Amino acid sequence: MTAADIVMPMFGQAMEFGVLVEWLTADGAEVAAGQPVASIESDKATYEIEAPVAGMIRHRVAIGAEVPVGDLLAVIGGAQAAGAVETPAASAAPALAPAATPAPARADGRVLASPRARELARAIGVDLAGVTTARADGVIVAADVERHGAAPPAPSAGTMTPLSPLRRATARRLAQSWTQAPHFTQMIEVDASALVAAQAAIRAGRLACSLNDILIRAAALTMADFPDLNASFEDDALQPLPDIAVGLAVATEAGLAVPVVRNAARRSLDEIAAETRRLIDLGKQGRIGAQDMGRASLTLSNLGRYGVAFGTPVLNLGEPVLVFIGAIEEKAVGIDHEIVLQPRTMLSICYDHRVVDGLRAAQFSQRLKQRLEALEDVLPGETEPSPTEPGGARFADGRVKLRLGEADLLVGAKDARLLSIAAALAALTAELPKLGPSARKLRGIEIRLEDGLAATLLCESEAQVARIGRAIEAADIATYSTAILRAELRPARGGGA
Amino acid sequence: MIQNDRLRDIFAKALLARSFEARLIKLTAEGFLPPLLHPGAGQEVAQIAALSALKRDDPVLYSHRGVAYMIARGTSLSAMIADMAGRAGGTNNGKGGIMHVVDLPNGIYGESGTLGGGLVVSVGMGMALRRRDPGRVVVHFFGDGASNRGTFHEALNWAAVQKLPCIYICENNGWAVSVPTSVSTAVENIADRAAGYGIPGVVVDGADPDAVMAAVANAARRARAGEGPSLIEIKATRLLGHYAADPQDYRADAASVAQRDPLAALRRRVIELGLLDEAEIEAMTAAHEAEIDLAVEAVKAAPPLDADQAFTDLYA
Amino acid sequence: MRTISYGQAINEALAEEMDRDGDVILYGLDVAAWGGIFNITKGLLERFGPERVFDSPISESVMVGAGVGAAIMGLRPVVELQYADFILVAGDEIFLKAGMWRYMHGGAFKVPLVVRLPSGATGAGPEHSTCPEAYVMHSPGLLCAVPSTAADAKALLKEAIRLDNPVMFFEHRRLYQKRDEVPEGDVTLPFGKGVIRREGRHVTVVAWQYMLSRALKAAELLEQEGIEVEIFDPRTLSPFDSGTLIESVKKTGACLVVEEGYRRLGVGAEIGAILMEQAFGYLDRPFRRLAIPDVPMASVKPLVDRVLPSVEAICDVCRELAA
């Protein structure tokens, strides 16, 4: 039987120790190679460690222990496995309660709680003043009261609140970065019109990514323009970073994790989107692994949705740049002696002064601003043109030219009735290409105008009827027109219809 | 020419209406009734003459000025006082007061609170009568003021298109509250507007019951024969203010208008015709007063309406 | 079971009720020879004749006012107003006549009137695109139906025609072509009884008509995130089935109303007030609304889409409420 040690791995270059959060197998259990055996928390995320070989596992540390990188966690098989673990009874495992913050103390001393939480607290005799909540609005909800009721009494006012291992480590590393790296922040305002348009395209389904993906790509491309900035200051020297990785703050069960998108400058927007989706999914499952962690060239912090305008961020330890994106807000700006309203956002870009001077940083800031304003090389080259609004052509000369399948169709629209039907047909034809290549084979469809605002599309086969029917449904024709379109099978020729 | 007994009947009812309204005004001054009556003094003769040309079950939508329509159809006096006083025994359980007296057995189908609001309702009533009860007609009274509502146009047009059994009677007393028709209305005669709907429009003198009855009888004949609606304009006289205590300081003829009272003219006429003499009219007046006394006593003895009536009669 | 469209279901309801009761008449602009601008009344003129199915002038006041007059005289008129916005054109007749004629005359009359009101944002401009249910819900004496499926449209319309009270019957134009299963035969639904369209533990979403379809889509997406949305379709807004809603909120502790009407003093505002008054102790999250922000409904699609509550917005609020 092969024996193997399991030691605290190093997730990310700056990691010094990890906390054993949970044993995923019992002490003395038989494990298979590749089976997750322990859950480890670093300052950035929670990881799972897998058994390198099969065999009986013997735990060597207790839950909650801070274990330096490289130190022994457990052994599998072999002679070492014989010794039983001494679980230090005294080192009480910190409860893995979700990071709970006390409800914010209000000046008037009132506790904010939902009506249901109040009823519940009354019913089970809980004093709401001692209940904490993790909710952003600070309002205690019933679940907080239930959790409190099940937990040991909260520390009374005046006693210290111990931090979770994750938060303890985070605090230590932030302090380290703050004291070691001389920070400076440049704020630069950006015309966010292009970003807002991109957002609209995302909402409309024309762009399959998130706003963050666009930001990641823009930041990575800009970093690629400034290779001298992509370095970490270590031991009085600049250590070039291996590639352009962009850190992305992701919400997880245990708090904020910052996985990185590697090689971000070389990935297309689609690829970045796929990668962030993967990372976010992993984050939700609490399964972000070591390969997805580590030092980034820059980290993005986007708190715009909370209305924050700008910030003075703290760099992640060992990283040269952090870009903080503020809320996009409509502002009055002067353009060519006219006051116009424009969506704008503030970038607060924090630099490590040991890596970059102010001038070079300003060039970086400006380049990023320009890139976000144009989005030229950020969005896919062959961006789908937004489908022409069917409403556009219909008022031109009273006639509407439509392309239905491979046939051009000219609809006279001199009166409101035909106009409405033409608009409905235009909506339909705009929708047809989305239904895939098969829908393009639509030769031979006839249009029969009915009484009222109705038209029937006479098709040659049942399959065609079904396809057109789906397109009619998808086209949401009512948005453009009050007309009603129907697909029907064409009556047999010579039938007199 | 109206038969004598018909004319005497019109006079008697107009006399009762005048006395009854005077009593309501007196009870208002005494504080027993709220000041919500719009007096119809001066218009009773024409109102009663018009209704005497119709059958009792021809539905009436009346106008807000006065109570002679109900007197013409025989609605209980005490019920009307109770409606106004908020006592039990009224016709609308405190919901409509004196403005919305309803008496279906006598064909009194109520009134729109918004002036001219009933014009459009009458169209549907005509539609229903033609379908369910051919031969009946609906008559709608309204003032010159209401004739300036858009509903007038919509109603008369569609009634005319459908040739509905509707009779539209505009009582033009020259005043919309304080606004004279010279200020509010472009045409001399409201009836001239009938041409715009392709229906007959006639003007009659409100002091001439013969003319009113003849016009309404003719309109009713047309309506019952399926020839459609008619517009009749009664040149009417408003003796009193818009409401009982209206000082009428906007009105130059306030003092002299009493000389044009159609009821006084009719009184002279029935005496001239020998239908009644002064003594008989005195006796008739005394009998009316006694009838009114009884009605007032009955209402005063009745309990106030249960305030929870506010919650009834909304949904069927 | 057969599937037919919402529009066909309304046509069937009209035909069946006219067949059943000779007092039912149908009129409005374009409803007779043309079969209605939305093709809903097609074939009814041929079947029931011009005395029962006829066109009206563009005279909304007399269309509704005559409906009241015909109703108090014993007919059961069904009036089509083409665009629900026009309840404001016929405001006197709807709110003061239909709603109050019976009341102000001490209950002497019944007003079995149905006004059919095609509604919804379809890019037809500010005066032809709204969902003005809130005005009706606000006003005493009127009943208000908001069917969301073909089956409901048919059953509620048949019930509306049989009721002795005036019904404002909102037909959402974006639903006219939606098909679903509709039982054959004489099926009605009572007013004031809503339905849970989807069960869930975390958030109660109240939605009807077009917004119901968006709420259902949002619920499907949220299910993948582990958020279980319960969806309540009230079917009628007057009367409003607060009982079923409160039972749902007792379970979830959170409520979002998604409506296509204006936000300020809208249906959602009333539902929020009902919950405050009758279910306060069960609320575990702030009551939320998604509605048309208080601007008129514009004509062009981008502006319409900008103000219509989106699936994404519904998801966002549900996530906040479930957090």
Tab-separated table of C-alpha atoms in Angstrom, chain A residues 58-434:
chain	number	residue	atom	x	y	z
A	58	ARG	CA	-5.646	9.470	9.697
A	59	HIS	CA	-6.292	13.064	10.685
A	60	ARG	CA	-3.335	14.955	12.088
A	61	VAL	CA	-4.897	18.322	12.982
A	62	ALA	CA	-8.152	19.415	14.459
A	63	ILE	CA	-10.887	21.397	12.807
A	64	GLY	CA	-10.250	25.123	13.120
A	65	ALA	CA	-6.481	24.822	13.274
A	66	GLU	CA	-4.354	27.346	11.358
A	67	VAL	CA	-1.865	25.242	9.431
A	68	PRO	CA	1.207	26.826	7.752
A	69	VAL	CA	1.740	26.005	4.096
A	70	GLY	CA	3.591	22.708	3.770
A	71	ASP	CA	2.681	21.380	7.221
A	72	LEU	CA	1.079	17.992	7.654
A	73	LEU	CA	-2.707	17.710	7.660
A	74	ALA	CA	-3.225	13.960	7.393
A	75	VAL	CA	-1.607	10.773	6.256
A	76	ILE	CA	-3.009	8.000	4.106
A	77	GLY	CA	-1.964	4.383	4.499
A	78	GLY	CA	1.564	3.309	5.601
A	79	ALA	CA	3.028	3.224	9.065
A	80	GLN	CA	2.419	6.898	9.850
A	81	ALA	CA	-1.244	6.267	9.675
A	82	ALA	CA	-1.118	4.082	12.733
A	83	GLY	CA	-0.824	6.887	15.251
A	84	ALA	CA	-4.127	8.279	16.348
A	85	VAL	CA	-4.702	11.997	16.296
A	86	GLU	CA	-4.709	13.912	19.429
A	87	THR	CA	-7.539	16.268	19.073
A	88	PRO	CA	-6.762	19.267	21.196
A	89	ALA	CA	-9.956	19.477	23.123
A	90	ALA	CA	-9.234	23.009	24.182
A	91	SER	CA	-9.035	24.489	20.703
A	92	ALA	CA	-12.727	24.902	20.317
A	93	ALA	CA	-13.711	24.798	16.703
A	94	PRO	CA	-15.107	28.084	15.592
A	95	ALA	CA	-18.689	27.531	14.622
A	96	LEU	CA	-19.157	27.714	10.901
A	97	ALA	CA	-22.021	30.115	11.185
A	98	PRO	CA	-22.414	32.330	8.162
A	99	ALA	CA	-20.464	35.514	8.600
A	100	ALA	CA	-22.906	37.424	10.705
A	101	THR	CA	-22.547	41.032	11.540
A	102	PRO	CA	-24.443	42.612	14.357
A	103	ALA	CA	-27.425	44.571	13.161
A	104	PRO	CA	-26.106	48.077	12.766
A	105	ALA	CA	-26.603	50.010	15.965
A	106	ARG	CA	-28.872	52.920	15.310
A	107	ALA	CA	-28.567	56.269	16.912
A	108	ASP	CA	-31.995	55.927	18.451
A	109	GLY	CA	-31.127	52.489	19.810
A	110	ARG	CA	-33.901	50.778	17.873
A	111	VAL	CA	-33.453	47.327	16.437
A	112	LEU	CA	-34.581	46.834	12.854
A	113	ALA	CA	-36.491	43.605	12.434
A	114	SER	CA	-39.204	42.284	10.159
A	115	PRO	CA	-42.676	41.857	11.623
A	116	ARG	CA	-42.348	38.078	11.321
A	117	ALA	CA	-38.984	38.145	13.105
A	118	ARG	CA	-40.559	40.159	15.926
A	119	GLU	CA	-43.465	37.727	16.265
A	120	LEU	CA	-41.071	34.798	16.317
A	121	ALA	CA	-38.732	36.446	18.823
A	122	ARG	CA	-41.678	37.127	21.100
A	123	ALA	CA	-42.933	33.577	20.716
A	124	ILE	CA	-39.631	31.911	21.598
A	125	GLY	CA	-38.461	34.543	24.068
A	126	VAL	CA	-35.483	35.916	22.169
A	127	ASP	CA	-34.235	39.442	22.768
A	128	LEU	CA	-33.782	40.969	19.339
A	129	ALA	CA	-31.047	43.270	20.630
A	130	GLY	CA	-28.755	40.248	20.715
A	131	VAL	CA	-29.654	38.897	17.259
A	132	THR	CA	-27.305	39.494	14.360
A	133	THR	CA	-27.986	39.503	10.647
A	134	ALA	CA	-25.868	39.228	7.553
A	135	ARG	CA	-28.364	41.178	5.488
A	136	ALA	CA	-27.090	44.315	3.827
A	137	ASP	CA	-30.050	46.339	5.047
A	138	GLY	CA	-29.394	45.309	8.633
A	139	VAL	CA	-32.976	44.172	9.113
A	140	ILE	CA	-33.263	41.047	11.231
A	141	VAL	CA	-35.468	38.441	9.566
A	142	ALA	CA	-37.091	35.327	10.965
A	143	ALA	CA	-34.224	33.100	9.846
A	144	ASP	CA	-31.801	35.215	11.914
A	145	VAL	CA	-33.969	34.734	14.993
A	146	GLU	CA	-34.193	30.992	14.356
A	147	ARG	CA	-30.427	30.742	14.006
A	148	HIS	CA	-29.958	32.780	17.137
A	149	GLY	CA	-32.425	30.642	19.037
A	150	ALA	CA	-30.437	27.545	18.080
A	151	ALA	CA	-27.010	29.047	18.787
A	152	PRO	CA	-25.335	29.665	22.110
A	153	PRO	CA	-26.101	33.062	23.587
A	154	ALA	CA	-24.469	35.877	21.659
A	155	PRO	CA	-21.684	37.731	23.356
A	156	SER	CA	-23.137	40.465	25.451
A	157	ALA	CA	-22.163	44.008	24.751
A	158	GLY	CA	-18.553	44.683	25.596
A	159	THR	CA	-17.137	41.220	24.975
A	160	MET	CA	-15.028	40.558	21.910
A	161	THR	CA	-16.403	38.870	18.799
A	162	PRO	CA	-13.913	36.318	17.471
A	163	LEU	CA	-13.485	36.446	13.708
A	164	SER	CA	-13.852	33.456	11.436
A	165	PRO	CA	-10.567	32.076	10.113
A	166	LEU	CA	-11.284	33.482	6.674
A	167	ARG	CA	-11.859	36.941	8.016
A	168	ARG	CA	-8.893	36.693	10.339
A	169	ALA	CA	-6.603	35.842	7.451
A	170	THR	CA	-8.089	38.512	5.247
A	171	ALA	CA	-7.541	41.115	7.925
A	172	ARG	CA	-3.917	40.099	8.295
A	173	ARG	CA	-3.187	40.207	4.580
A	174	LEU	CA	-4.939	43.511	3.993
A	175	ALA	CA	-2.961	45.068	6.812
A	176	GLN	CA	0.194	43.672	5.257
A	177	SER	CA	-0.583	45.115	1.847
A	178	TRP	CA	-1.636	48.436	3.295
A	179	THR	CA	1.514	48.870	5.345
A	180	GLN	CA	3.956	47.508	2.762
A	181	ALA	CA	2.680	48.866	-0.520
A	182	PRO	CA	2.506	52.647	-0.880
A	183	HIS	CA	-0.945	53.087	-2.409
A	184	PHE	CA	-2.132	55.866	-4.594
A	185	THR	CA	-5.504	56.133	-6.259
A	186	GLN	CA	-6.347	57.939	-9.455
A	187	MET	CA	-9.963	58.745	-10.185
A	188	ILE	CA	-11.025	59.210	-13.732
A	189	GLU	CA	-14.536	59.731	-15.005
A	190	VAL	CA	-15.785	57.743	-17.962
A	191	ASP	CA	-18.575	58.356	-20.449
A	192	ALA	CA	-20.538	55.172	-19.862
A	193	SER	CA	-22.775	55.438	-22.927
A	194	ALA	CA	-21.096	52.491	-24.604
A	195	LEU	CA	-21.309	50.444	-21.438
A	196	VAL	CA	-24.993	51.241	-21.075
A	197	ALA	CA	-25.568	50.274	-24.693
A	198	ALA	CA	-23.726	47.038	-24.081
A	199	GLN	CA	-25.863	46.456	-21.026
A	200	ALA	CA	-28.969	46.943	-23.143
A	201	ALA	CA	-27.610	44.500	-25.701
A	202	ILE	CA	-27.031	42.004	-22.914
A	203	ARG	CA	-30.553	42.460	-21.665
A	204	ALA	CA	-31.926	42.095	-25.153
A	205	GLY	CA	-30.015	38.859	-25.508
A	206	ARG	CA	-27.800	40.126	-28.313
A	207	LEU	CA	-24.688	39.825	-26.219
A	208	ALA	CA	-24.108	36.729	-24.143
A	209	CYS	CA	-21.971	38.013	-21.306
A	210	SER	CA	-22.163	40.227	-18.270
A	211	LEU	CA	-20.999	43.781	-17.798
A	212	ASN	CA	-18.222	42.467	-15.588
A	213	ASP	CA	-16.926	40.325	-18.452
A	214	ILE	CA	-16.628	43.437	-20.591
A	215	LEU	CA	-14.773	45.197	-17.792
A	216	ILE	CA	-12.448	42.248	-17.341
A	217	ARG	CA	-11.592	42.178	-21.018
A	218	ALA	CA	-11.073	45.945	-21.190
A	219	ALA	CA	-8.810	45.899	-18.142
A	220	ALA	CA	-6.823	42.929	-19.441
A	221	LEU	CA	-6.299	44.492	-22.869
A	222	THR	CA	-5.128	47.688	-21.206
A	223	MET	CA	-2.709	45.793	-19.009
A	224	ALA	CA	-1.372	44.147	-22.160
A	225	ASP	CA	-0.605	47.644	-23.465
A	226	PHE	CA	1.451	48.338	-20.313
A	227	PRO	CA	3.559	45.207	-19.753
A	228	ASP	CA	5.824	47.135	-17.370
A	229	LEU	CA	2.962	47.485	-14.914
A	230	ASN	CA	2.310	43.766	-14.801
A	231	ALA	CA	4.742	43.041	-12.009
A	232	SER	CA	4.915	42.455	-8.293
A	233	PHE	CA	7.346	44.235	-6.000
A	234	GLU	CA	9.261	41.593	-4.060
A	235	ASP	CA	12.588	41.677	-2.303
A	236	ASP	CA	13.444	45.155	-3.619
A	237	ALA	CA	12.902	44.023	-7.201
A	238	LEU	CA	10.112	43.914	-9.738
A	239	GLN	CA	8.991	40.383	-10.330
A	240	PRO	CA	7.172	40.136	-13.690
A	241	LEU	CA	3.869	38.311	-13.402
A	242	PRO	CA	3.561	35.239	-15.607
A	243	ASP	CA	0.448	36.255	-17.528
A	244	ILE	CA	-2.346	38.768	-17.412
A	245	ALA	CA	-4.798	37.507	-14.838
A	246	VAL	CA	-7.766	39.505	-13.682
A	247	GLY	CA	-9.179	38.924	-10.224
A	248	LEU	CA	-12.913	39.020	-9.835
A	249	ALA	CA	-14.775	39.364	-6.582
A	250	VAL	CA	-17.403	36.627	-6.299
A	251	ALA	CA	-19.951	36.136	-3.559
A	252	THR	CA	-19.791	32.706	-1.944
A	253	GLU	CA	-21.523	31.082	0.997
A	254	ALA	CA	-18.590	31.939	3.246
A	255	GLY	CA	-18.103	35.472	2.019
A	256	LEU	CA	-16.311	37.184	-0.821
A	257	ALA	CA	-13.842	35.113	-2.826
A	258	VAL	CA	-11.548	36.463	-5.515
A	259	PRO	CA	-10.894	33.868	-8.230
A	260	VAL	CA	-8.867	34.935	-11.236
A	261	VAL	CA	-9.452	34.785	-14.957
A	262	ARG	CA	-6.092	33.742	-16.337
A	263	ASN	CA	-4.718	34.817	-19.695
A	264	ALA	CA	-7.520	37.295	-19.820
A	265	ALA	CA	-5.975	39.435	-22.554
A	266	ARG	CA	-5.860	36.502	-24.931
A	267	ARG	CA	-9.367	35.325	-24.380
A	268	SER	CA	-12.332	36.469	-26.400
A	269	LEU	CA	-15.265	38.018	-24.627
A	270	ASP	CA	-17.177	34.771	-25.028
A	271	GLU	CA	-14.377	32.818	-23.448
A	272	ILE	CA	-14.137	35.256	-20.573
A	273	ALA	CA	-17.872	35.019	-20.085
A	274	ALA	CA	-17.713	31.243	-20.022
A	275	GLU	CA	-14.874	31.368	-17.539
A	276	THR	CA	-16.570	33.792	-15.159
A	277	ARG	CA	-19.735	31.734	-15.311
A	278	ARG	CA	-17.737	28.695	-14.343
A	279	LEU	CA	-16.050	30.555	-11.503
A	280	ILE	CA	-19.295	31.989	-10.221
A	281	ASP	CA	-20.928	28.561	-10.274
A	282	LEU	CA	-17.987	27.094	-8.381
A	283	GLY	CA	-18.211	29.962	-5.940
A	284	LYS	CA	-21.846	29.270	-5.288
A	285	GLN	CA	-21.012	25.662	-4.523
A	286	GLY	CA	-18.083	26.748	-2.365
A	287	ARG	CA	-15.747	24.771	-4.611
A	288	ILE	CA	-13.331	27.294	-6.059
A	289	GLY	CA	-10.073	25.405	-6.350
A	290	ALA	CA	-6.423	26.370	-6.056
A	291	GLN	CA	-5.983	26.449	-9.800
A	292	ASP	CA	-8.505	29.251	-9.970
A	293	MET	CA	-6.932	31.292	-7.213
A	294	GLY	CA	-3.711	33.132	-6.874
A	295	ARG	CA	-2.208	36.473	-7.597
A	296	ALA	CA	-3.794	38.584	-10.304
A	297	SER	CA	-2.320	41.346	-12.412
A	298	LEU	CA	-5.189	43.451	-11.350
A	299	THR	CA	-8.414	42.949	-9.470
A	300	LEU	CA	-11.753	44.381	-10.411
A	301	SER	CA	-14.096	45.609	-7.744
A	302	ASN	CA	-17.526	46.549	-9.046
A	303	LEU	CA	-19.848	47.876	-6.395
A	304	GLY	CA	-21.722	50.124	-8.792
A	305	ARG	CA	-25.002	48.351	-8.214
A	306	TYR	CA	-24.888	49.518	-4.607
A	307	GLY	CA	-24.685	53.124	-5.748
A	308	VAL	CA	-21.116	53.633	-4.560
A	309	ALA	CA	-19.586	56.416	-6.677
A	310	PHE	CA	-15.869	56.025	-6.042
A	311	GLY	CA	-13.517	54.397	-3.552
A	312	THR	CA	-10.003	54.359	-2.192
A	313	PRO	CA	-9.378	50.637	-2.434
A	314	VAL	CA	-6.670	48.573	-0.813
A	315	LEU	CA	-4.567	46.470	-3.188
A	316	ASN	CA	-4.637	42.742	-2.899
A	317	LEU	CA	-1.314	41.647	-1.475
A	318	GLY	CA	1.322	41.502	-4.190
A	319	GLU	CA	-0.851	42.930	-6.970
A	320	PRO	CA	0.100	46.182	-8.722
A	321	VAL	CA	-3.338	47.473	-9.737
A	322	LEU	CA	-6.906	47.416	-8.510
A	323	VAL	CA	-9.740	48.938	-10.526
A	324	PHE	CA	-12.792	50.025	-8.630
A	325	ILE	CA	-15.852	50.797	-10.804
A	326	GLY	CA	-18.479	53.082	-9.388
A	327	ALA	CA	-22.173	53.373	-10.108
A	328	ILE	CA	-23.240	54.401	-13.580
A	329	GLU	CA	-25.298	57.516	-13.135
A	330	GLU	CA	-26.824	59.982	-15.524
A	331	LYS	CA	-25.060	63.315	-15.180
A	332	ALA	CA	-25.217	66.692	-16.859
A	333	VAL	CA	-22.019	67.315	-18.784
A	334	GLY	CA	-21.002	70.081	-21.108
A	335	ILE	CA	-20.287	68.996	-24.671
A	336	ASP	CA	-19.654	71.619	-27.364
A	337	HIS	CA	-21.125	74.353	-25.187
A	338	GLU	CA	-24.259	72.399	-24.569
A	339	ILE	CA	-25.374	70.700	-21.445
A	340	VAL	CA	-26.382	67.136	-22.185
A	341	LEU	CA	-27.293	64.199	-20.021
A	342	GLN	CA	-24.932	61.291	-20.247
A	343	PRO	CA	-24.454	58.103	-18.278
A	344	ARG	CA	-21.126	58.381	-16.479
A	345	THR	CA	-19.128	56.346	-14.062
A	346	MET	CA	-16.019	56.922	-12.014
A	347	LEU	CA	-13.029	54.591	-12.094
A	348	SER	CA	-10.969	54.633	-8.925
A	349	ILE	CA	-7.708	52.945	-9.915
A	350	CYS	CA	-5.344	52.068	-7.133
A	351	TYR	CA	-1.639	51.486	-7.917
A	352	ASP	CA	1.364	50.176	-6.027
A	353	HIS	CA	3.754	53.128	-6.163
A	354	ARG	CA	6.733	50.840	-5.955
A	355	VAL	CA	5.729	49.348	-9.327
A	356	VAL	CA	4.519	52.401	-11.199
A	357	ASP	CA	4.974	56.147	-11.049
A	358	GLY	CA	2.137	58.634	-11.278
A	359	LEU	CA	2.702	59.577	-14.921
A	360	ARG	CA	2.739	56.008	-16.194
A	361	ALA	CA	-0.289	55.275	-14.038
A	362	ALA	CA	-2.110	58.260	-15.532
A	363	GLN	CA	-1.402	56.880	-19.011
A	364	PHE	CA	-2.856	53.555	-17.917
A	365	SER	CA	-5.890	55.264	-16.389
A	366	GLN	CA	-6.481	57.266	-19.544
A	367	ARG	CA	-6.104	54.237	-21.814
A	368	LEU	CA	-8.606	52.267	-19.777
A	369	LYS	CA	-11.014	55.186	-19.864
A	370	GLN	CA	-10.740	55.442	-23.657
A	371	ARG	CA	-11.217	51.738	-24.064
A	372	LEU	CA	-14.341	51.688	-21.937
A	373	GLU	CA	-15.752	54.647	-23.810
A	374	ALA	CA	-15.243	53.086	-27.222
A	375	LEU	CA	-15.388	49.354	-26.414
A	376	GLU	CA	-14.048	48.901	-29.947
A	377	ASP	CA	-11.681	46.017	-29.356
A	378	VAL	CA	-13.588	44.818	-26.320
A	379	LEU	CA	-16.814	43.671	-27.884
A	380	PRO	CA	-16.743	40.884	-30.458
A	381	GLY	CA	-15.587	42.063	-33.883
A	382	GLU	CA	-18.526	40.719	-35.766
A	383	THR	CA	-21.089	41.941	-33.318
A	384	GLU	CA	-24.505	41.044	-34.567
A	385	PRO	CA	-26.073	44.178	-35.851
A	386	SER	CA	-29.127	44.907	-33.806
A	387	PRO	CA	-32.091	43.742	-35.806
A	388	THR	CA	-33.653	46.653	-37.620
A	389	GLU	CA	-36.761	47.655	-35.836
A	390	PRO	CA	-39.643	46.665	-38.042
A	391	GLY	CA	-41.261	49.957	-37.198
A	392	GLY	CA	-38.464	51.801	-38.925
A	393	ALA	CA	-39.305	51.334	-42.548
A	394	ARG	CA	-42.990	51.304	-42.384
A	395	PHE	CA	-43.716	54.981	-42.635
A	396	ALA	CA	-41.306	55.735	-45.458
A	397	ASP	CA	-43.493	55.697	-48.526
A	398	GLY	CA	-46.479	53.795	-47.317
A	399	ARG	CA	-45.080	50.517	-48.595
A	400	VAL	CA	-43.074	48.007	-46.685
A	401	LYS	CA	-40.555	45.715	-48.265
A	402	LEU	CA	-40.207	42.487	-46.400
A	403	ARG	CA	-38.046	39.505	-46.962
A	404	LEU	CA	-39.794	36.336	-46.007
A	405	GLY	CA	-37.498	33.398	-46.312
A	406	GLU	CA	-35.902	33.804	-49.705
A	407	ALA	CA	-38.676	35.786	-51.266
A	408	ASP	CA	-39.049	39.523	-51.258
A	409	LEU	CA	-42.445	40.734	-50.374
A	410	LEU	CA	-43.737	44.182	-51.044
A	411	VAL	CA	-46.727	45.150	-48.974
A	412	GLY	CA	-48.622	48.263	-49.847
A	413	ALA	CA	-49.551	49.969	-46.668
A	414	LYS	CA	-51.659	52.888	-47.614
A	415	ASP	CA	-54.182	52.416	-44.893
A	416	ALA	CA	-53.807	51.769	-41.223
A	417	ARG	CA	-55.013	48.230	-41.521
A	418	LEU	CA	-52.392	47.122	-44.008
A	419	LEU	CA	-49.810	49.125	-42.148
A	420	SER	CA	-50.514	47.212	-39.000
A	421	ILE	CA	-50.373	43.882	-40.771
A	422	ALA	CA	-47.162	44.889	-42.521
A	423	ALA	CA	-45.602	45.764	-39.206
A	424	ALA	CA	-46.628	42.386	-37.844
A	425	LEU	CA	-45.052	40.650	-40.839
A	426	ALA	CA	-41.912	42.711	-40.350
A	427	ALA	CA	-41.737	41.627	-36.725
A	428	LEU	CA	-42.116	38.053	-37.844
A	429	THR	CA	-39.358	38.237	-40.444
A	430	ALA	CA	-37.039	39.835	-37.923
A	431	GLU	CA	-37.631	36.817	-35.718
A	432	LEU	CA	-37.273	34.129	-38.365
A	433	PRO	CA	-33.442	34.073	-38.638
A	434	LYS	CA	-33.194	33.393	-34.925
